C-alpha positions as a LaTeX table, in Angstrom:
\begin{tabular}{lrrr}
\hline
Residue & $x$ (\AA) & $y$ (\AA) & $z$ (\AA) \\
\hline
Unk1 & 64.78 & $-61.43$ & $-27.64$ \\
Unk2 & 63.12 & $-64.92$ & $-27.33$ \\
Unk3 & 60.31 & $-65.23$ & $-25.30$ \\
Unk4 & 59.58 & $-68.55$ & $-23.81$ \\
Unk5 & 55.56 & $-68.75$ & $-22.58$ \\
Unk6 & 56.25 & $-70.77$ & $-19.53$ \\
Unk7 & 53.67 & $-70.28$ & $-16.92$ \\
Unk8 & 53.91 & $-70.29$ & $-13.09$ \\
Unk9 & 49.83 & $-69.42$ & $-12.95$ \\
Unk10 & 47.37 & $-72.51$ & $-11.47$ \\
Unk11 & 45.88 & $-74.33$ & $-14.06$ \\
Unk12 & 43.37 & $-72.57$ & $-16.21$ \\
Unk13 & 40.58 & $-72.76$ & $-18.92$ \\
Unk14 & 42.32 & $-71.44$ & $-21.49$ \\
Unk15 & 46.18 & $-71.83$ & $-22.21$ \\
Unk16 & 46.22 & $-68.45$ & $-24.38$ \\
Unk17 & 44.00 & $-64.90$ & $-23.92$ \\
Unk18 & 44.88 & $-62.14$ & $-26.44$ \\
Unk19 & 44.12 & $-58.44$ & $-24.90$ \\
Unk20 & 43.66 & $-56.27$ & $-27.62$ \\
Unk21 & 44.05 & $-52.05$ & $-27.11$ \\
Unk22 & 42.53 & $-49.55$ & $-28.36$ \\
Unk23 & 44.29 & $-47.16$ & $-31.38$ \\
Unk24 & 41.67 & $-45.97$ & $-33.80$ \\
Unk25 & 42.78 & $-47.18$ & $-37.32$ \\
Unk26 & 45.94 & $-48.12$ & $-35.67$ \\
Unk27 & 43.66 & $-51.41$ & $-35.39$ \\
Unk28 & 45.66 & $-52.74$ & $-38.73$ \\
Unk29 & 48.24 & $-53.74$ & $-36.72$ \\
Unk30 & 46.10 & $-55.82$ & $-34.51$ \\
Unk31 & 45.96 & $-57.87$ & $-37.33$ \\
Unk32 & 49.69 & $-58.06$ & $-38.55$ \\
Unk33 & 50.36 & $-59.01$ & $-35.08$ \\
Unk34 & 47.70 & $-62.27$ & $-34.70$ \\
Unk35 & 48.66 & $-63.30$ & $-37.88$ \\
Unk36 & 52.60 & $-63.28$ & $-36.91$ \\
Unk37 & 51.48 & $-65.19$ & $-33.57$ \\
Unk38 & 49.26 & $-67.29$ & $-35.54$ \\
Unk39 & 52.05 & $-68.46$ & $-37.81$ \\
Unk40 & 54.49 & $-69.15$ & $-34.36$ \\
Unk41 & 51.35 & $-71.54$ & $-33.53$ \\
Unk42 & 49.64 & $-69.56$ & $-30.66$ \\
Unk43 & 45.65 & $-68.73$ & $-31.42$ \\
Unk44 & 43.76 & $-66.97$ & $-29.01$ \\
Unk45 & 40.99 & $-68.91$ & $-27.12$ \\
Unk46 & 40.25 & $-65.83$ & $-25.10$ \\
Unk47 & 40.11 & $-62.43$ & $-26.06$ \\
Unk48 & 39.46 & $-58.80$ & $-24.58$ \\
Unk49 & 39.33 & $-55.66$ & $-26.50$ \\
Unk50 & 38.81 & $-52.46$ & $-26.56$ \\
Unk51 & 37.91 & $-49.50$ & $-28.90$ \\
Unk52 & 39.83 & $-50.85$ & $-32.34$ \\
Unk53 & 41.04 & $-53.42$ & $-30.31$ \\
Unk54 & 37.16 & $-54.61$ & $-29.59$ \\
Unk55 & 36.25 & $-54.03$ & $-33.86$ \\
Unk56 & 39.57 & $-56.50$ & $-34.55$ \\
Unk57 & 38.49 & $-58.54$ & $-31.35$ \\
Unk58 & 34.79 & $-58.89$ & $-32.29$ \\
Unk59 & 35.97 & $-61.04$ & $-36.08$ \\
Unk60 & 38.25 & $-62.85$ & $-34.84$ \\
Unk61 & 36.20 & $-64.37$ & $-32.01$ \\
Unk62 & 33.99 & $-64.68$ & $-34.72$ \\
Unk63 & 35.85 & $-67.30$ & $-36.30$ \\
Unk64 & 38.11 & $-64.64$ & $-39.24$ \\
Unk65 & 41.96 & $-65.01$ & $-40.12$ \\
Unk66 & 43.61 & $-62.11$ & $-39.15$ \\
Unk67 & 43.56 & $-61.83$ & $-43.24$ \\
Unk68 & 40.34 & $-61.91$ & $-43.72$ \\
Unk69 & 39.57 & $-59.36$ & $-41.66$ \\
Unk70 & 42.03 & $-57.19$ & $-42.74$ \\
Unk71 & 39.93 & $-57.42$ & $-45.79$ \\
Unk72 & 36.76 & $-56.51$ & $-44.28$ \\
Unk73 & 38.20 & $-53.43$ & $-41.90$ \\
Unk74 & 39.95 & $-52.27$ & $-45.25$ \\
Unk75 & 37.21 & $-52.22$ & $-47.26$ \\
Unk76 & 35.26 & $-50.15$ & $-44.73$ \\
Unk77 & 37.68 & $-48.38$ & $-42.85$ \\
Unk78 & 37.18 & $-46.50$ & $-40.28$ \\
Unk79 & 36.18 & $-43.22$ & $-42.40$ \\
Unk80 & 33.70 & $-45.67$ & $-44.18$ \\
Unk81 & 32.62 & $-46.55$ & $-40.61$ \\
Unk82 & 31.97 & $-42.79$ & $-39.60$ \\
Unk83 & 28.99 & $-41.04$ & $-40.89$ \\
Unk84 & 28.56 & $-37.06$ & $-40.24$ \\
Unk85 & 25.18 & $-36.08$ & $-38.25$ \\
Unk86 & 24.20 & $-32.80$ & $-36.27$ \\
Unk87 & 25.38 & $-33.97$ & $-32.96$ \\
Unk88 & 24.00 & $-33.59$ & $-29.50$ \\
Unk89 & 26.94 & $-34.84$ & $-27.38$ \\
Unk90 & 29.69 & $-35.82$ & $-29.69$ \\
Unk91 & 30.57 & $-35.07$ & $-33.49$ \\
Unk92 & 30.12 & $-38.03$ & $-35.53$ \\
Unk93 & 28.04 & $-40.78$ & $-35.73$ \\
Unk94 & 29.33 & $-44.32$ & $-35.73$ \\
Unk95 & 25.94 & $-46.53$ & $-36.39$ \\
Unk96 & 27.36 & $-48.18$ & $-39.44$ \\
Unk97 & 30.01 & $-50.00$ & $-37.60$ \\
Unk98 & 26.85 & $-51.76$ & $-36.04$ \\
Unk99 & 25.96 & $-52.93$ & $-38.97$ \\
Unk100 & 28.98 & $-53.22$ & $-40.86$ \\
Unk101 & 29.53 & $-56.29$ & $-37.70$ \\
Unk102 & 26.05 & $-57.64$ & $-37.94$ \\
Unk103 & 26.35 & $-57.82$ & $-41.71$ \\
Unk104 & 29.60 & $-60.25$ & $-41.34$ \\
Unk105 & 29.14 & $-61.75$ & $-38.14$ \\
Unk106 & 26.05 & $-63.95$ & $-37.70$ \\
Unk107 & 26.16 & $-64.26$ & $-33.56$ \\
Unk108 & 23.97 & $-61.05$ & $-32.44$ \\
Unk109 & 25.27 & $-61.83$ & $-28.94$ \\
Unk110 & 28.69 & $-61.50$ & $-27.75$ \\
Unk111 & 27.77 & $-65.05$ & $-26.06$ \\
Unk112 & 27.41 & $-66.40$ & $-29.27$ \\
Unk113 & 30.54 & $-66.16$ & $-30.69$ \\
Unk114 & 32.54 & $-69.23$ & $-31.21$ \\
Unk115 & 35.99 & $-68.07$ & $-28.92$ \\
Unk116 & 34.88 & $-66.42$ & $-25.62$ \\
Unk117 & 35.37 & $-62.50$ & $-25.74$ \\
Unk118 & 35.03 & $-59.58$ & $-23.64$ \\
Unk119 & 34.08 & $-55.83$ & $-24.33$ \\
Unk120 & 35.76 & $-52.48$ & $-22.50$ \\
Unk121 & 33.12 & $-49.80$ & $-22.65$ \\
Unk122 & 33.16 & $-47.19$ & $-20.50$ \\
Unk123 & 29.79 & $-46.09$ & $-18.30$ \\
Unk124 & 29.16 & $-42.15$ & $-18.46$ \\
Unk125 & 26.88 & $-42.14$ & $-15.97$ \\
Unk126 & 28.76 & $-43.88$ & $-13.19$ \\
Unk127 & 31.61 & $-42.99$ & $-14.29$ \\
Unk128 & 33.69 & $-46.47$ & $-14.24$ \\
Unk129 & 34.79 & $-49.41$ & $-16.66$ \\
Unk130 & 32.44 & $-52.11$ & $-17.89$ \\
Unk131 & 33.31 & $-55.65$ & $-19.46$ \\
Unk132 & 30.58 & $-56.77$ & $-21.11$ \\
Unk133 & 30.55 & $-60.49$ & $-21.76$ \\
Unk134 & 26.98 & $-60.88$ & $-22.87$ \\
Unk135 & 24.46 & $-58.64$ & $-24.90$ \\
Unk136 & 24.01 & $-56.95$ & $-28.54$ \\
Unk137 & 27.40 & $-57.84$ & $-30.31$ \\
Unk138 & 27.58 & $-54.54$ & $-32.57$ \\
Unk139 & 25.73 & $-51.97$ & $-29.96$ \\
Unk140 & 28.41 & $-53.12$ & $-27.22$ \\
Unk141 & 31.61 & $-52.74$ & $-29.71$ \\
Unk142 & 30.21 & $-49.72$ & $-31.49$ \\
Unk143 & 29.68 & $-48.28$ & $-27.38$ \\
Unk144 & 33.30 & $-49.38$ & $-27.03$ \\
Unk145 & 34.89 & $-47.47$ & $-30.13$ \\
Unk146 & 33.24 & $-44.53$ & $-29.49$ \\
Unk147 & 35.96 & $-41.63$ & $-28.84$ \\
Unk148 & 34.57 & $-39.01$ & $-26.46$ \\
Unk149 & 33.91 & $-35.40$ & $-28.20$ \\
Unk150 & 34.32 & $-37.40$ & $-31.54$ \\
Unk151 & 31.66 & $-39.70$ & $-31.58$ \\
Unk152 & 28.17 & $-39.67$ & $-29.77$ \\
Unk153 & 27.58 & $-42.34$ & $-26.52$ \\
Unk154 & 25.70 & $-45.45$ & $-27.08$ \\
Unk155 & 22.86 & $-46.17$ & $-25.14$ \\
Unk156 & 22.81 & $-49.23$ & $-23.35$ \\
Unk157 & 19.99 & $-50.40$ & $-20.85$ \\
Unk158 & 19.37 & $-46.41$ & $-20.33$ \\
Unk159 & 22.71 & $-45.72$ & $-19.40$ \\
Unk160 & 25.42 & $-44.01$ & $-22.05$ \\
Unk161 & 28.86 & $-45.78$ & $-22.57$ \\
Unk162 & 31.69 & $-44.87$ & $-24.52$ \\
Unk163 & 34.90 & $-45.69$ & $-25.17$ \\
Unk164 & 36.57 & $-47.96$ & $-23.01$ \\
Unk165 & 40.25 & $-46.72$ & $-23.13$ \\
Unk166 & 39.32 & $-43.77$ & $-20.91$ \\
Unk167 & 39.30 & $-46.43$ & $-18.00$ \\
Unk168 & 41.45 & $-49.30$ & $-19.63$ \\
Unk169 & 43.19 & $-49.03$ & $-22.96$ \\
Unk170 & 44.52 & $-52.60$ & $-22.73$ \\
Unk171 & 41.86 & $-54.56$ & $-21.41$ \\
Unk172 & 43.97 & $-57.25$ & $-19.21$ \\
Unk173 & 41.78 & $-57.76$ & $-16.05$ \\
Unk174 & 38.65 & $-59.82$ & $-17.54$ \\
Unk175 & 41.23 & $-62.68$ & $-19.35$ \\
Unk176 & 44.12 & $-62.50$ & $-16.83$ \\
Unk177 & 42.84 & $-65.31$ & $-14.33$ \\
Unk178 & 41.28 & $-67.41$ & $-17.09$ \\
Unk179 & 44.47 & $-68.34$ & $-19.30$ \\
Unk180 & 47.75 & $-70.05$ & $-18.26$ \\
Unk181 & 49.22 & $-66.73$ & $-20.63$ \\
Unk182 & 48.40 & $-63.61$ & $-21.44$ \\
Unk183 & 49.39 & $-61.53$ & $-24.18$ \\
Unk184 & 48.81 & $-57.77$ & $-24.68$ \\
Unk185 & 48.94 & $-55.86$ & $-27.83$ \\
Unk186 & 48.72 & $-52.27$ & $-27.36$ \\
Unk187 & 48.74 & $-50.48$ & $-30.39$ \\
Unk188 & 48.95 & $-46.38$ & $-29.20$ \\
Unk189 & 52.62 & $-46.49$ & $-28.29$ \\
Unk190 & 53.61 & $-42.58$ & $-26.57$ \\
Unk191 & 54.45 & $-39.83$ & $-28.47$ \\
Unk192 & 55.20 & $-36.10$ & $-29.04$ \\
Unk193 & 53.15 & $-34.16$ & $-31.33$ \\
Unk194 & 54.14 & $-30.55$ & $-32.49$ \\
Unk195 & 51.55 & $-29.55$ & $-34.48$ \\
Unk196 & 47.83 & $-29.83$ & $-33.82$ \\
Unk197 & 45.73 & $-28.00$ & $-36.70$ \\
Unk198 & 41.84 & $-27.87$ & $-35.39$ \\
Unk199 & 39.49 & $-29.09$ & $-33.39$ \\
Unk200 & 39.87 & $-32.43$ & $-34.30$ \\
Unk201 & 43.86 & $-33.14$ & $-33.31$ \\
Unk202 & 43.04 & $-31.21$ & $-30.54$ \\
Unk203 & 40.18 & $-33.73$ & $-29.25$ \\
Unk204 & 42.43 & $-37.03$ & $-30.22$ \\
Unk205 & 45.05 & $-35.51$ & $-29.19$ \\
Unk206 & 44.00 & $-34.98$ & $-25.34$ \\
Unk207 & 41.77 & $-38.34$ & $-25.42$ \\
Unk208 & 45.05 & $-40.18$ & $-25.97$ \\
Unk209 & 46.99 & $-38.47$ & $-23.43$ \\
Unk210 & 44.25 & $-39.54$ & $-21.10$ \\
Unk211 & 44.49 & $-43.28$ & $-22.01$ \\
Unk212 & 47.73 & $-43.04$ & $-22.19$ \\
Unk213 & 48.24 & $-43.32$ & $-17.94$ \\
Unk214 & 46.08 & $-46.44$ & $-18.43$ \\
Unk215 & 48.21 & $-48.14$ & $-20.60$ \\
Unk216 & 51.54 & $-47.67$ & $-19.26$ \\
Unk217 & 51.54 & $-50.20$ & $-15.91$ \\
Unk218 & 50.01 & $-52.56$ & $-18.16$ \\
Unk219 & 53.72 & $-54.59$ & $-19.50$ \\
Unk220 & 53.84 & $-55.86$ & $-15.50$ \\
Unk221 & 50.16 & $-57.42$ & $-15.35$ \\
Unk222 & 50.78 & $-59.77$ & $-18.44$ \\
Unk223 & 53.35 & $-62.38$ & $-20.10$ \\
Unk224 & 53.89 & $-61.31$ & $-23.25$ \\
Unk225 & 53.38 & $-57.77$ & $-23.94$ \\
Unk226 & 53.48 & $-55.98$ & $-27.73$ \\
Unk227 & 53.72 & $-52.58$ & $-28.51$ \\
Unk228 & 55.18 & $-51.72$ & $-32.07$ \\
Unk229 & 56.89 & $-48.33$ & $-31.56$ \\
Unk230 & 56.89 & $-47.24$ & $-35.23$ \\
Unk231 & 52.75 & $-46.68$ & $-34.92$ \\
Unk232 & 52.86 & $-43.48$ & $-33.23$ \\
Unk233 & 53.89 & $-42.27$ & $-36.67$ \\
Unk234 & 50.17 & $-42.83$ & $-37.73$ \\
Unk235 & 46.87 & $-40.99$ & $-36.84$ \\
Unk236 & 44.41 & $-43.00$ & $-35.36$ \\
Unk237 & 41.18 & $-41.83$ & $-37.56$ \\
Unk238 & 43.37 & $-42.36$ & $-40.69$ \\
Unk239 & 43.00 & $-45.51$ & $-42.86$ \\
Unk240 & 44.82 & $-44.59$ & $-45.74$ \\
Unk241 & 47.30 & $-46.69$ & $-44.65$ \\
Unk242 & 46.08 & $-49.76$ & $-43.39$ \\
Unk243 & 48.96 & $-52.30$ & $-45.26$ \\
Unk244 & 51.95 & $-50.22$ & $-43.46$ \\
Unk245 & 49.86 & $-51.08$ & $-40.15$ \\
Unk246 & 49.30 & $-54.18$ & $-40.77$ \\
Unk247 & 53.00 & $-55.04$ & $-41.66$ \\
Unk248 & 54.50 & $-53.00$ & $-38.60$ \\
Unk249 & 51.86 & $-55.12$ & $-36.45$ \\
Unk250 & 53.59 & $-58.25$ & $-38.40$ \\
Unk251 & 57.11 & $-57.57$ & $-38.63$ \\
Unk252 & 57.16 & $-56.10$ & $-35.18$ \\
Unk253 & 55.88 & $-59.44$ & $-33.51$ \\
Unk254 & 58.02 & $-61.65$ & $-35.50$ \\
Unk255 & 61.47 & $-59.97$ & $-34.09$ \\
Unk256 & 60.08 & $-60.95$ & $-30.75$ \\
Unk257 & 60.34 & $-64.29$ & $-32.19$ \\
Unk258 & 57.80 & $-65.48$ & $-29.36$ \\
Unk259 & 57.23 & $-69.48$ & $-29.03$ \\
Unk260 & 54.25 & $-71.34$ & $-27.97$ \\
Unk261 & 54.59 & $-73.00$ & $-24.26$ \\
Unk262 & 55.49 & $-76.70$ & $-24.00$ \\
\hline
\end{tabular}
């Protein structure tokens, strides 16, 4: 299929925004897939994300290759991220993605960062979607990744967030009017499960069922939309196989053999 990125919008700031879902460790591909579009010469000079989306999001505003920070998400993947505590209200504690960001990414701010970037995190207490667009770089994306049941809220000007896919898994609305096109990647494609062991498939297993709704009307609110089918084959807190993500993100992409707008 060849997509041509012709645009019927009104002129706008920025001629590409990337809108990057949410997946878990799925987040590989996020990578395979800006690297594929970098190489067909289309860079993101907006970006949205959420959950892994927001992690991937949150380097590559910060001026990363999709390479390089494939290198940095491998080397502390998302069961490096994850540290076990006696939990309150959720399971696992996910404080050293905070500082795994602040330790490679000098803006504090989300402001900061050299390409414009926006944050799904989802308010608790009034019970609706938030894009953040300013504010504490790591304490907004770790607020954002943070699965329900699995992970304990983040605290953020005394209210508790988590993650954003409950509202929006692909994270369209904040880019949509700013860029002449927008491109979705959303890397949690539907699937059937048959067997769920414990506690833990249980609790992914119903969060993504949840997003799920939000994701699907999502191919009719932007240009180009990406969704590598093969990646329901992997679970979303397991790392082990970040390369195979990476490459379905890649090879995926490059069938679409998408081309930059004249």
């Amino acid at each position: 299929m060849l997509n041509s990125l012709f645009s019927t919008k009104k002129a706008a700031p920025y001629r590409y925004g990337i809108a990057l879902g949410g997946g878990g460790a799925r987040g590989f591909a996020h990578l395979g897939a800006l690297k594929a579009l970098n190489e067909a010469g289309i860079k993101p000079e907006v970006i949205s994300g959420v959950s892994a989306g927001a992690i991937a999001g949150a380097f590559i505003a910060g001026g990363f290759s999709p390479d390089e920070v494939f290198g940095i998400m491998k080397e502390n993947r998302l069961g490096n991220f994850t540290s076990i505590q006696i939990p309150r209200d959720g399971l696992l504690n996910f404080d050293k993605l905070r500082h795994t960001i602040a330790r490679y990414i000098p803006a504090k701010n989300i402001e900061d960062l050299p390409i414009p970037f926006y944050v799904a995190a989802s308010n608790l207490n009034e019970g609706r979607v938030e894009y953040f667009h300013r504010g504490d770089l790591g304490k907004i994306v770790q607020a954002s990744a943070s699965i329900p049941v699995l992970f304990s809220p983040v605290k953020i000007d005394g209210k508790k967030y988590v993650d954003g896919g409950i509202f929006d898994n692909v994270p369209i609305a904040p880019i949509k009017e700013q860029c002449e096109t927008t491109i979705a990647i959303n890397i949690s494609p539907t699937q059937r499960v048959d067997k769920l062991n414990n506690l833990i498939d249980i609790a992914t297993r119903t969060f993504h069922l949840s997003v799920d709704a939000t994701s699907c009307r999502k191919k009719e609110e932007c240009d180009i939309y990406i969704e590598p089918p093969e990646l329901y084959n992997y679970p979303i807190l397991d790392a082990s196989r970040a390369e195979q993500m990476f490459f379905i993100g890649y090879e995926y992409t490059k069938t679409l053999r998408i081309q930059p707008s004249e």
